[in-house]
JSON list of C-alpha atoms in Angstrom, two decimals:
[
{"chain": "A", "resi": 16, "resn": "MET", "atom": "CA", "xyz": [119.19, 96.28, 120.63]},
{"chain": "A", "resi": 17, "resn": "MET", "atom": "CA", "xyz": [119.50, 94.45, 117.30]},
{"chain": "A", "resi": 18, "resn": "ALA", "atom": "CA", "xyz": [120.84, 96.52, 114.40]},
{"chain": "A", "resi": 19, "resn": "THR", "atom": "CA", "xyz": [118.41, 97.32, 111.62]},
{"chain": "A", "resi": 20, "resn": "LEU", "atom": "CA", "xyz": [119.17, 95.21, 108.56]},
{"chain": "A", "resi": 21, "resn": "SER", "atom": "CA", "xyz": [119.14, 96.51, 105.00]},
{"chain": "A", "resi": 22, "resn": "ASN", "atom": "CA", "xyz": [116.22, 95.41, 102.83]},
{"chain": "A", "resi": 23, "resn": "ALA", "atom": "CA", "xyz": [118.57, 93.19, 100.85]},
{"chain": "A", "resi": 24, "resn": "ASP", "atom": "CA", "xyz": [119.74, 91.45, 104.03]},
{"chain": "A", "resi": 25, "resn": "ILE", "atom": "CA", "xyz": [116.15, 91.04, 105.23]},
{"chain": "A", "resi": 26, "resn": "ILE", "atom": "CA", "xyz": [115.23, 89.34, 101.94]},
{"chain": "A", "resi": 27, "resn": "THR", "atom": "CA", "xyz": [118.32, 87.10, 102.05]},
{"chain": "A", "resi": 28, "resn": "LYS", "atom": "CA", "xyz": [117.64, 85.98, 105.63]},
{"chain": "A", "resi": 29, "resn": "THR", "atom": "CA", "xyz": [113.95, 85.41, 104.87]},
{"chain": "A", "resi": 30, "resn": "ALA", "atom": "CA", "xyz": [114.70, 83.32, 101.78]},
{"chain": "A", "resi": 31, "resn": "GLN", "atom": "CA", "xyz": [117.12, 81.17, 103.80]},
{"chain": "A", "resi": 32, "resn": "PHE", "atom": "CA", "xyz": [114.56, 80.74, 106.59]},
{"chain": "A", "resi": 33, "resn": "VAL", "atom": "CA", "xyz": [111.90, 79.63, 104.11]},
{"chain": "A", "resi": 34, "resn": "LYS", "atom": "CA", "xyz": [114.25, 77.29, 102.26]},
{"chain": "A", "resi": 35, "resn": "THR", "atom": "CA", "xyz": [115.22, 75.61, 105.55]},
{"chain": "A", "resi": 36, "resn": "THR", "atom": "CA", "xyz": [111.66, 75.46, 106.92]},
{"chain": "A", "resi": 37, "resn": "LEU", "atom": "CA", "xyz": [110.19, 73.92, 103.76]},
{"chain": "A", "resi": 38, "resn": "LYS", "atom": "CA", "xyz": [112.99, 71.46, 102.93]},
{"chain": "A", "resi": 39, "resn": "GLU", "atom": "CA", "xyz": [110.68, 68.46, 103.61]},
{"chain": "A", "resi": 40, "resn": "ALA", "atom": "CA", "xyz": [107.52, 70.05, 102.16]},
{"chain": "A", "resi": 41, "resn": "GLU", "atom": "CA", "xyz": [105.14, 68.40, 99.69]},
{"chain": "A", "resi": 42, "resn": "GLY", "atom": "CA", "xyz": [106.34, 68.95, 96.12]},
{"chain": "A", "resi": 43, "resn": "GLY", "atom": "CA", "xyz": [103.64, 71.42, 95.13]},
{"chain": "A", "resi": 44, "resn": "HIS", "atom": "CA", "xyz": [104.26, 73.65, 98.15]},
{"chain": "A", "resi": 45, "resn": "ASP", "atom": "CA", "xyz": [108.02, 73.38, 98.54]},
{"chain": "A", "resi": 46, "resn": "TRP", "atom": "CA", "xyz": [110.84, 75.92, 98.21]},
{"chain": "A", "resi": 47, "resn": "TRP", "atom": "CA", "xyz": [110.66, 75.77, 94.41]},
{"chain": "A", "resi": 48, "resn": "HIS", "atom": "CA", "xyz": [107.01, 76.82, 94.48]},
{"chain": "A", "resi": 49, "resn": "ILE", "atom": "CA", "xyz": [108.02, 79.74, 96.71]},
{"chain": "A", "resi": 50, "resn": "ASP", "atom": "CA", "xyz": [110.91, 80.60, 94.41]},
{"chain": "A", "resi": 51, "resn": "ARG", "atom": "CA", "xyz": [108.61, 80.72, 91.36]},
{"chain": "A", "resi": 52, "resn": "VAL", "atom": "CA", "xyz": [106.04, 82.88, 93.17]},
{"chain": "A", "resi": 53, "resn": "TRP", "atom": "CA", "xyz": [108.82, 85.17, 94.38]},
{"chain": "A", "resi": 54, "resn": "THR", "atom": "CA", "xyz": [110.09, 85.51, 90.80]},
{"chain": "A", "resi": 55, "resn": "ASN", "atom": "CA", "xyz": [106.57, 86.21, 89.49]},
{"chain": "A", "resi": 56, "resn": "ALA", "atom": "CA", "xyz": [106.01, 88.78, 92.24]},
{"chain": "A", "resi": 57, "resn": "LYS", "atom": "CA", "xyz": [109.27, 90.60, 91.53]},
{"chain": "A", "resi": 58, "resn": "HIS", "atom": "CA", "xyz": [108.34, 90.75, 87.83]},
{"chain": "A", "resi": 59, "resn": "LEU", "atom": "CA", "xyz": [104.89, 92.21, 88.59]},
{"chain": "A", "resi": 60, "resn": "ALA", "atom": "CA", "xyz": [106.37, 94.62, 91.17]},
{"chain": "A", "resi": 61, "resn": "GLN", "atom": "CA", "xyz": [108.58, 96.15, 88.45]},
{"chain": "A", "resi": 62, "resn": "ILE", "atom": "CA", "xyz": [105.43, 97.12, 86.54]},
{"chain": "A", "resi": 63, "resn": "GLU", "atom": "CA", "xyz": [102.96, 97.96, 89.31]},
{"chain": "A", "resi": 64, "resn": "THR", "atom": "CA", "xyz": [103.24, 100.74, 91.91]},
{"chain": "A", "resi": 65, "resn": "CYS", "atom": "CA", "xyz": [103.89, 99.04, 95.23]},
{"chain": "A", "resi": 66, "resn": "ASP", "atom": "CA", "xyz": [106.07, 98.63, 98.32]},
{"chain": "A", "resi": 67, "resn": "LYS", "atom": "CA", "xyz": [108.59, 96.11, 96.98]},
{"chain": "A", "resi": 68, "resn": "ILE", "atom": "CA", "xyz": [109.87, 94.89, 100.36]},
{"chain": "A", "resi": 69, "resn": "VAL", "atom": "CA", "xyz": [106.32, 93.99, 101.41]},
{"chain": "A", "resi": 70, "resn": "VAL", "atom": "CA", "xyz": [105.74, 92.20, 98.10]},
{"chain": "A", "resi": 71, "resn": "GLU", "atom": "CA", "xyz": [108.93, 90.16, 98.34]},
{"chain": "A", "resi": 72, "resn": "LEU", "atom": "CA", "xyz": [108.47, 89.21, 102.00]},
{"chain": "A", "resi": 73, "resn": "ALA", "atom": "CA", "xyz": [104.85, 88.19, 101.47]},
{"chain": "A", "resi": 74, "resn": "ALA", "atom": "CA", "xyz": [105.77, 86.15, 98.38]},
{"chain": "A", "resi": 75, "resn": "LEU", "atom": "CA", "xyz": [108.52, 84.38, 100.32]},
{"chain": "A", "resi": 76, "resn": "LEU", "atom": "CA", "xyz": [106.41, 83.71, 103.42]},
{"chain": "A", "resi": 77, "resn": "HIS", "atom": "CA", "xyz": [102.94, 83.12, 101.94]},
{"chain": "A", "resi": 78, "resn": "ASP", "atom": "CA", "xyz": [103.13, 79.31, 102.38]},
{"chain": "A", "resi": 79, "resn": "ILE", "atom": "CA", "xyz": [105.48, 79.15, 105.37]},
{"chain": "A", "resi": 80, "resn": "ALA", "atom": "CA", "xyz": [102.81, 77.19, 107.26]},
{"chain": "A", "resi": 81, "resn": "ASP", "atom": "CA", "xyz": [99.94, 76.45, 104.86]},
{"chain": "A", "resi": 82, "resn": "SER", "atom": "CA", "xyz": [96.75, 75.67, 106.78]},
{"chain": "A", "resi": 83, "resn": "LYS", "atom": "CA", "xyz": [96.05, 72.52, 104.73]},
{"chain": "A", "resi": 84, "resn": "PHE", "atom": "CA", "xyz": [99.18, 70.95, 106.22]},
{"chain": "A", "resi": 85, "resn": "HIS", "atom": "CA", "xyz": [98.35, 72.18, 109.75]},
{"chain": "A", "resi": 86, "resn": "ASN", "atom": "CA", "xyz": [94.85, 70.83, 110.48]},
{"chain": "A", "resi": 87, "resn": "GLY", "atom": "CA", "xyz": [93.14, 73.79, 108.80]},
{"chain": "A", "resi": 88, "resn": "ASP", "atom": "CA", "xyz": [94.68, 76.38, 111.16]},
{"chain": "A", "resi": 89, "resn": "GLU", "atom": "CA", "xyz": [94.53, 79.60, 109.13]},
{"chain": "A", "resi": 90, "resn": "GLU", "atom": "CA", "xyz": [96.44, 81.68, 111.67]},
{"chain": "A", "resi": 91, "resn": "ILE", "atom": "CA", "xyz": [99.57, 79.54, 111.92]},
{"chain": "A", "resi": 92, "resn": "GLY", "atom": "CA", "xyz": [100.96, 81.01, 108.67]},
{"chain": "A", "resi": 93, "resn": "PRO", "atom": "CA", "xyz": [100.63, 84.69, 109.64]},
{"chain": "A", "resi": 94, "resn": "ALA", "atom": "CA", "xyz": [101.87, 83.87, 113.16]},
{"chain": "A", "resi": 95, "resn": "THR", "atom": "CA", "xyz": [104.95, 81.98, 111.92]},
{"chain": "A", "resi": 96, "resn": "ALA", "atom": "CA", "xyz": [105.79, 84.75, 109.45]},
{"chain": "A", "resi": 97, "resn": "GLY", "atom": "CA", "xyz": [105.31, 87.43, 112.09]},
{"chain": "A", "resi": 98, "resn": "LYS", "atom": "CA", "xyz": [107.49, 85.68, 114.64]},
{"chain": "A", "resi": 99, "resn": "PHE", "atom": "CA", "xyz": [110.34, 85.29, 112.15]},
{"chain": "A", "resi": 100, "resn": "LEU", "atom": "CA", "xyz": [110.15, 88.87, 110.84]},
{"chain": "A", "resi": 101, "resn": "LYS", "atom": "CA", "xyz": [110.09, 90.22, 114.39]},
{"chain": "A", "resi": 102, "resn": "SER", "atom": "CA", "xyz": [113.20, 88.16, 115.18]},
{"chain": "A", "resi": 103, "resn": "ILE", "atom": "CA", "xyz": [115.15, 90.02, 112.48]},
{"chain": "A", "resi": 104, "resn": "ASN", "atom": "CA", "xyz": [113.80, 93.41, 113.58]},
{"chain": "A", "resi": 105, "resn": "VAL", "atom": "CA", "xyz": [111.53, 94.15, 110.61]},
{"chain": "A", "resi": 106, "resn": "ASP", "atom": "CA", "xyz": [109.33, 97.23, 111.02]},
{"chain": "A", "resi": 107, "resn": "ASP", "atom": "CA", "xyz": [106.00, 96.45, 112.73]},
{"chain": "A", "resi": 108, "resn": "ALA", "atom": "CA", "xyz": [103.94, 98.07, 109.95]},
{"chain": "A", "resi": 109, "resn": "VAL", "atom": "CA", "xyz": [105.66, 95.88, 107.35]},
{"chain": "A", "resi": 110, "resn": "ILE", "atom": "CA", "xyz": [105.08, 92.76, 109.46]},
{"chain": "A", "resi": 111, "resn": "GLU", "atom": "CA", "xyz": [101.38, 93.57, 109.86]},
{"chain": "A", "resi": 112, "resn": "HIS", "atom": "CA", "xyz": [100.99, 94.16, 106.11]},
{"chain": "A", "resi": 113, "resn": "VAL", "atom": "CA", "xyz": [102.74, 90.87, 105.25]},
{"chain": "A", "resi": 114, "resn": "GLN", "atom": "CA", "xyz": [100.52, 89.00, 107.73]},
{"chain": "A", "resi": 115, "resn": "GLN", "atom": "CA", "xyz": [97.39, 90.52, 106.21]},
{"chain": "A", "resi": 116, "resn": "ILE", "atom": "CA", "xyz": [98.48, 89.44, 102.74]},
{"chain": "A", "resi": 117, "resn": "ILE", "atom": "CA", "xyz": [99.12, 85.87, 103.92]},
{"chain": "A", "resi": 118, "resn": "ARG", "atom": "CA", "xyz": [95.74, 85.84, 105.65]},
{"chain": "A", "resi": 119, "resn": "ASN", "atom": "CA", "xyz": [93.77, 87.06, 102.65]},
{"chain": "A", "resi": 120, "resn": "MET", "atom": "CA", "xyz": [95.50, 85.88, 99.48]},
{"chain": "A", "resi": 121, "resn": "SER", "atom": "CA", "xyz": [94.47, 82.23, 99.18]},
{"chain": "A", "resi": 122, "resn": "PHE", "atom": "CA", "xyz": [91.68, 80.97, 96.93]},
{"chain": "A", "resi": 123, "resn": "LYS", "atom": "CA", "xyz": [89.77, 79.66, 99.94]},
{"chain": "A", "resi": 124, "resn": "ALA", "atom": "CA", "xyz": [89.88, 83.14, 101.51]},
{"chain": "A", "resi": 125, "resn": "SER", "atom": "CA", "xyz": [87.74, 84.33, 98.58]},
{"chain": "A", "resi": 126, "resn": "PHE", "atom": "CA", "xyz": [84.86, 82.17, 99.84]},
{"chain": "A", "resi": 127, "resn": "GLY", "atom": "CA", "xyz": [84.36, 84.67, 102.68]},
{"chain": "A", "resi": 128, "resn": "ASN", "atom": "CA", "xyz": [84.31, 88.45, 102.84]},
{"chain": "A", "resi": 129, "resn": "VAL", "atom": "CA", "xyz": [87.80, 89.75, 102.16]},
{"chain": "A", "resi": 130, "resn": "SER", "atom": "CA", "xyz": [87.96, 93.14, 103.88]},
{"chain": "A", "resi": 131, "resn": "PHE", "atom": "CA", "xyz": [91.69, 93.77, 103.37]},
{"chain": "A", "resi": 132, "resn": "HIS", "atom": "CA", "xyz": [92.97, 95.07, 100.04]},
{"chain": "A", "resi": 133, "resn": "SER", "atom": "CA", "xyz": [96.29, 96.55, 98.94]},
{"chain": "A", "resi": 134, "resn": "PRO", "atom": "CA", "xyz": [98.36, 96.80, 95.73]},
{"chain": "A", "resi": 135, "resn": "GLU", "atom": "CA", "xyz": [100.87, 94.45, 97.36]},
{"chain": "A", "resi": 136, "resn": "LEU", "atom": "CA", "xyz": [98.18, 91.83, 98.08]},
{"chain": "A", "resi": 137, "resn": "ALA", "atom": "CA", "xyz": [97.03, 92.08, 94.45]},
{"chain": "A", "resi": 138, "resn": "ILE", "atom": "CA", "xyz": [100.56, 91.42, 93.18]},
{"chain": "A", "resi": 139, "resn": "VAL", "atom": "CA", "xyz": [101.39, 88.50, 95.48]},
{"chain": "A", "resi": 140, "resn": "GLN", "atom": "CA", "xyz": [97.99, 86.92, 94.88]},
{"chain": "A", "resi": 141, "resn": "ASP", "atom": "CA", "xyz": [98.51, 87.12, 91.11]},
{"chain": "A", "resi": 142, "resn": "ALA", "atom": "CA", "xyz": [102.05, 85.72, 91.46]},
{"chain": "A", "resi": 143, "resn": "ASP", "atom": "CA", "xyz": [100.73, 82.75, 93.44]},
{"chain": "A", "resi": 144, "resn": "ARG", "atom": "CA", "xyz": [97.77, 82.16, 91.12]},
{"chain": "A", "resi": 145, "resn": "LEU", "atom": "CA", "xyz": [100.05, 82.11, 88.09]},
{"chain": "A", "resi": 146, "resn": "ASP", "atom": "CA", "xyz": [101.89, 79.19, 89.71]},
{"chain": "A", "resi": 147, "resn": "ALA", "atom": "CA", "xyz": [98.56, 77.37, 90.13]},
{"chain": "A", "resi": 148, "resn": "ILE", "atom": "CA", "xyz": [97.77, 77.33, 86.40]},
{"chain": "A", "resi": 149, "resn": "GLY", "atom": "CA", "xyz": [99.47, 76.34, 83.15]},
{"chain": "A", "resi": 150, "resn": "ALA", "atom": "CA", "xyz": [101.96, 73.47, 82.95]},
{"chain": "A", "resi": 151, "resn": "ILE", "atom": "CA", "xyz": [103.24, 74.12, 86.48]},
{"chain": "A", "resi": 152, "resn": "GLY", "atom": "CA", "xyz": [99.69, 74.25, 87.81]},
{"chain": "A", "resi": 153, "resn": "ILE", "atom": "CA", "xyz": [98.85, 70.90, 86.21]},
{"chain": "A", "resi": 154, "resn": "ALA", "atom": "CA", "xyz": [101.98, 69.31, 87.69]},
{"chain": "A", "resi": 155, "resn": "ARG", "atom": "CA", "xyz": [101.23, 70.76, 91.14]},
{"chain": "A", "resi": 156, "resn": "ALA", "atom": "CA", "xyz": [97.60, 69.62, 91.06]},
{"chain": "A", "resi": 157, "resn": "PHE", "atom": "CA", "xyz": [98.52, 66.00, 90.39]},
{"chain": "A", "resi": 158, "resn": "THR", "atom": "CA", "xyz": [101.42, 66.09, 92.85]},
{"chain": "A", "resi": 159, "resn": "TYR", "atom": "CA", "xyz": [99.08, 67.22, 95.64]},
{"chain": "A", "resi": 160, "resn": "GLY", "atom": "CA", "xyz": [96.39, 64.77, 94.52]},
{"chain": "A", "resi": 161, "resn": "GLY", "atom": "CA", "xyz": [98.89, 61.92, 94.80]},
{"chain": "A", "resi": 162, "resn": "PHE", "atom": "CA", "xyz": [100.06, 63.22, 98.18]},
{"chain": "A", "resi": 163, "resn": "LYS", "atom": "CA", "xyz": [96.42, 63.04, 99.37]},
{"chain": "A", "resi": 164, "resn": "ASP", "atom": "CA", "xyz": [95.80, 59.62, 97.71]},
{"chain": "A", "resi": 165, "resn": "ARG", "atom": "CA", "xyz": [93.07, 61.05, 95.48]},
{"chain": "A", "resi": 166, "resn": "GLU", "atom": "CA", "xyz": [91.80, 59.49, 92.26]},
{"chain": "A", "resi": 167, "resn": "ILE", "atom": "CA", "xyz": [93.02, 61.14, 89.08]},
{"chain": "A", "resi": 168, "resn": "TYR", "atom": "CA", "xyz": [89.59, 60.98, 87.46]},
{"chain": "A", "resi": 169, "resn": "ASN", "atom": "CA", "xyz": [86.22, 59.46, 88.24]},
{"chain": "A", "resi": 170, "resn": "PRO", "atom": "CA", "xyz": [83.35, 60.23, 85.83]},
{"chain": "A", "resi": 171, "resn": "THR", "atom": "CA", "xyz": [80.79, 59.27, 88.48]},
{"chain": "A", "resi": 172, "resn": "ILE", "atom": "CA", "xyz": [81.90, 62.19, 90.71]},
{"chain": "A", "resi": 173, "resn": "PRO", "atom": "CA", "xyz": [81.05, 65.51, 89.01]},
{"chain": "A", "resi": 174, "resn": "PRO", "atom": "CA", "xyz": [82.78, 68.77, 89.97]},
{"chain": "A", "resi": 175, "resn": "ASN", "atom": "CA", "xyz": [80.99, 70.78, 92.66]},
{"chain": "A", "resi": 176, "resn": "LEU", "atom": "CA", "xyz": [80.78, 74.37, 91.44]},
{"chain": "A", "resi": 177, "resn": "ASN", "atom": "CA", "xyz": [78.87, 75.67, 94.47]},
{"chain": "A", "resi": 178, "resn": "MET", "atom": "CA", "xyz": [81.07, 74.61, 97.37]},
{"chain": "A", "resi": 179, "resn": "THR", "atom": "CA", "xyz": [81.17, 76.36, 100.70]},
{"chain": "A", "resi": 180, "resn": "LYS", "atom": "CA", "xyz": [84.58, 77.21, 102.15]},
{"chain": "A", "resi": 181, "resn": "GLU", "atom": "CA", "xyz": [84.41, 74.18, 104.48]},
{"chain": "A", "resi": 182, "resn": "GLN", "atom": "CA", "xyz": [83.48, 71.85, 101.61]},
{"chain": "A", "resi": 183, "resn": "TYR", "atom": "CA", "xyz": [86.38, 73.21, 99.56]},
{"chain": "A", "resi": 184, "resn": "LYS", "atom": "CA", "xyz": [88.85, 72.75, 102.43]},
{"chain": "A", "resi": 185, "resn": "ASN", "atom": "CA", "xyz": [87.68, 69.18, 103.10]},
{"chain": "A", "resi": 186, "resn": "THR", "atom": "CA", "xyz": [87.11, 67.89, 99.56]},
{"chain": "A", "resi": 187, "resn": "THR", "atom": "CA", "xyz": [88.44, 64.46, 98.61]},
{"chain": "A", "resi": 188, "resn": "ALA", "atom": "CA", "xyz": [87.30, 64.69, 94.97]},
{"chain": "A", "resi": 189, "resn": "PRO", "atom": "CA", "xyz": [89.42, 63.47, 92.03]},
{"chain": "A", "resi": 190, "resn": "THR", "atom": "CA", "xyz": [92.17, 65.82, 90.86]},
{"chain": "A", "resi": 191, "resn": "ILE", "atom": "CA", "xyz": [90.51, 66.51, 87.49]},
{"chain": "A", "resi": 192, "resn": "ASN", "atom": "CA", "xyz": [87.59, 68.06, 89.39]},
{"chain": "A", "resi": 193, "resn": "HIS", "atom": "CA", "xyz": [90.02, 70.60, 90.88]},
{"chain": "A", "resi": 194, "resn": "PHE", "atom": "CA", "xyz": [90.46, 72.13, 87.43]},
{"chain": "A", "resi": 195, "resn": "TYR", "atom": "CA", "xyz": [86.78, 73.10, 87.37]},
{"chain": "A", "resi": 196, "resn": "GLU", "atom": "CA", "xyz": [86.50, 73.93, 91.07]},
{"chain": "A", "resi": 197, "resn": "LYS", "atom": "CA", "xyz": [89.54, 76.24, 91.10]},
{"chain": "A", "resi": 198, "resn": "LEU", "atom": "CA", "xyz": [92.19, 76.26, 88.37]},
{"chain": "A", "resi": 199, "resn": "LEU", "atom": "CA", "xyz": [90.02, 77.27, 85.41]},
{"chain": "A", "resi": 200, "resn": "LEU", "atom": "CA", "xyz": [88.43, 80.03, 87.53]},
{"chain": "A", "resi": 201, "resn": "LEU", "atom": "CA", "xyz": [91.69, 81.81, 88.29]},
{"chain": "A", "resi": 202, "resn": "LYS", "atom": "CA", "xyz": [92.10, 83.57, 84.93]},
{"chain": "A", "resi": 203, "resn": "ASP", "atom": "CA", "xyz": [89.10, 85.77, 85.68]},
{"chain": "A", "resi": 204, "resn": "LYS", "atom": "CA", "xyz": [90.24, 86.46, 89.24]},
{"chain": "A", "resi": 205, "resn": "MET", "atom": "CA", "xyz": [93.58, 88.05, 88.37]},
{"chain": "A", "resi": 206, "resn": "ASN", "atom": "CA", "xyz": [94.15, 91.57, 89.68]},
{"chain": "A", "resi": 207, "resn": "THR", "atom": "CA", "xyz": [96.87, 93.18, 87.56]},
{"chain": "A", "resi": 208, "resn": "ALA", "atom": "CA", "xyz": [96.95, 93.79, 83.81]},
{"chain": "A", "resi": 209, "resn": "THR", "atom": "CA", "xyz": [100.21, 91.83, 83.47]},
{"chain": "A", "resi": 210, "resn": "GLY", "atom": "CA", "xyz": [98.83, 89.01, 85.62]},
{"chain": "A", "resi": 211, "resn": "LYS", "atom": "CA", "xyz": [95.75, 88.79, 83.43]},
{"chain": "A", "resi": 212, "resn": "LYS", "atom": "CA", "xyz": [97.84, 88.64, 80.26]},
{"chain": "A", "resi": 213, "resn": "LEU", "atom": "CA", "xyz": [100.10, 85.87, 81.60]},
{"chain": "A", "resi": 214, "resn": "ALA", "atom": "CA", "xyz": [97.12, 83.95, 82.95]},
{"chain": "A", "resi": 215, "resn": "ARG", "atom": "CA", "xyz": [95.34, 83.83, 79.59]},
{"chain": "A", "resi": 216, "resn": "GLN", "atom": "CA", "xyz": [98.18, 81.90, 77.97]},
{"chain": "A", "resi": 217, "resn": "ARG", "atom": "CA", "xyz": [98.43, 79.45, 80.87]},
{"chain": "A", "resi": 218, "resn": "HIS", "atom": "CA", "xyz": [94.65, 79.02, 80.94]},
{"chain": "A", "resi": 219, "resn": "THR", "atom": "CA", "xyz": [94.62, 78.10, 77.24]},
{"chain": "A", "resi": 220, "resn": "PHE", "atom": "CA", "xyz": [97.31, 75.48, 77.89]},
{"chain": "A", "resi": 221, "resn": "MET", "atom": "CA", "xyz": [95.15, 73.88, 80.63]},
{"chain": "A", "resi": 222, "resn": "GLU", "atom": "CA", "xyz": [92.18, 73.75, 78.27]},
{"chain": "A", "resi": 223, "resn": "SER", "atom": "CA", "xyz": [94.34, 71.98, 75.67]},
{"chain": "A", "resi": 224, "resn": "PHE", "atom": "CA", "xyz": [95.53, 69.52, 78.32]},
{"chain": "A", "resi": 225, "resn": "LEU", "atom": "CA", "xyz": [91.95, 68.69, 79.37]},
{"chain": "A", "resi": 226, "resn": "GLU", "atom": "CA", "xyz": [90.90, 68.22, 75.75]},
{"chain": "A", "resi": 227, "resn": "GLN", "atom": "CA", "xyz": [93.74, 65.74, 75.22]},
{"chain": "A", "resi": 228, "resn": "PHE", "atom": "CA", "xyz": [93.00, 64.06, 78.56]},
{"chain": "A", "resi": 229, "resn": "TYR", "atom": "CA", "xyz": [89.38, 63.35, 77.65]},
{"chain": "A", "resi": 230, "resn": "GLN", "atom": "CA", "xyz": [90.35, 62.10, 74.19]},
{"chain": "A", "resi": 231, "resn": "GLU", "atom": "CA", "xyz": [92.63, 59.55, 75.82]},
{"chain": "A", "resi": 232, "resn": "VAL", "atom": "CA", "xyz": [90.15, 58.60, 78.56]},
{"chain": "A", "resi": 233, "resn": "GLN", "atom": "CA", "xyz": [87.37, 58.00, 76.05]}
]
């Protein structure tokens, strides 16, 4: 029987697994994205009441197999995370909690009925959403847009503010539209008081960027 690892060893092994798995990942969803979300999550976990090991593992594994890079398969992420955590003998209850967070934390998950809630989900979701806005969020949006060969801007294609989940998953709209369809909405979807405070500053920066962008376009 495999010896039970300390929490510190579990985190170290998980970080190494993620770093190795995502070494060829698209720039907006690579190890450095994970590292930033992990850092954000640890910061929020110091302030909020939560199970810190669940928060750190979910932050590290939340994009281990993002559905948008796996033909829309929304179970491959939780399954990959679960298989790895089981291989290092993590407690079953912790594994189940981490899988539920991965399953329910994404923006597209909010298009349906999210029946799972926990303080740990709230923290990891905020940590991830903070990395989707502000200067980093702008850089990630255009990186992914380039990866998908999308236009930067096309004034003849207006943002769709009433998309279904399937429309959101399959959109090919210009990257500027993504600001209105997701990024500018995140400030009001934050869960924690600290997350909300940090999001306001990053939101304001995005608004300034868009103002400058339209001045230059016009």
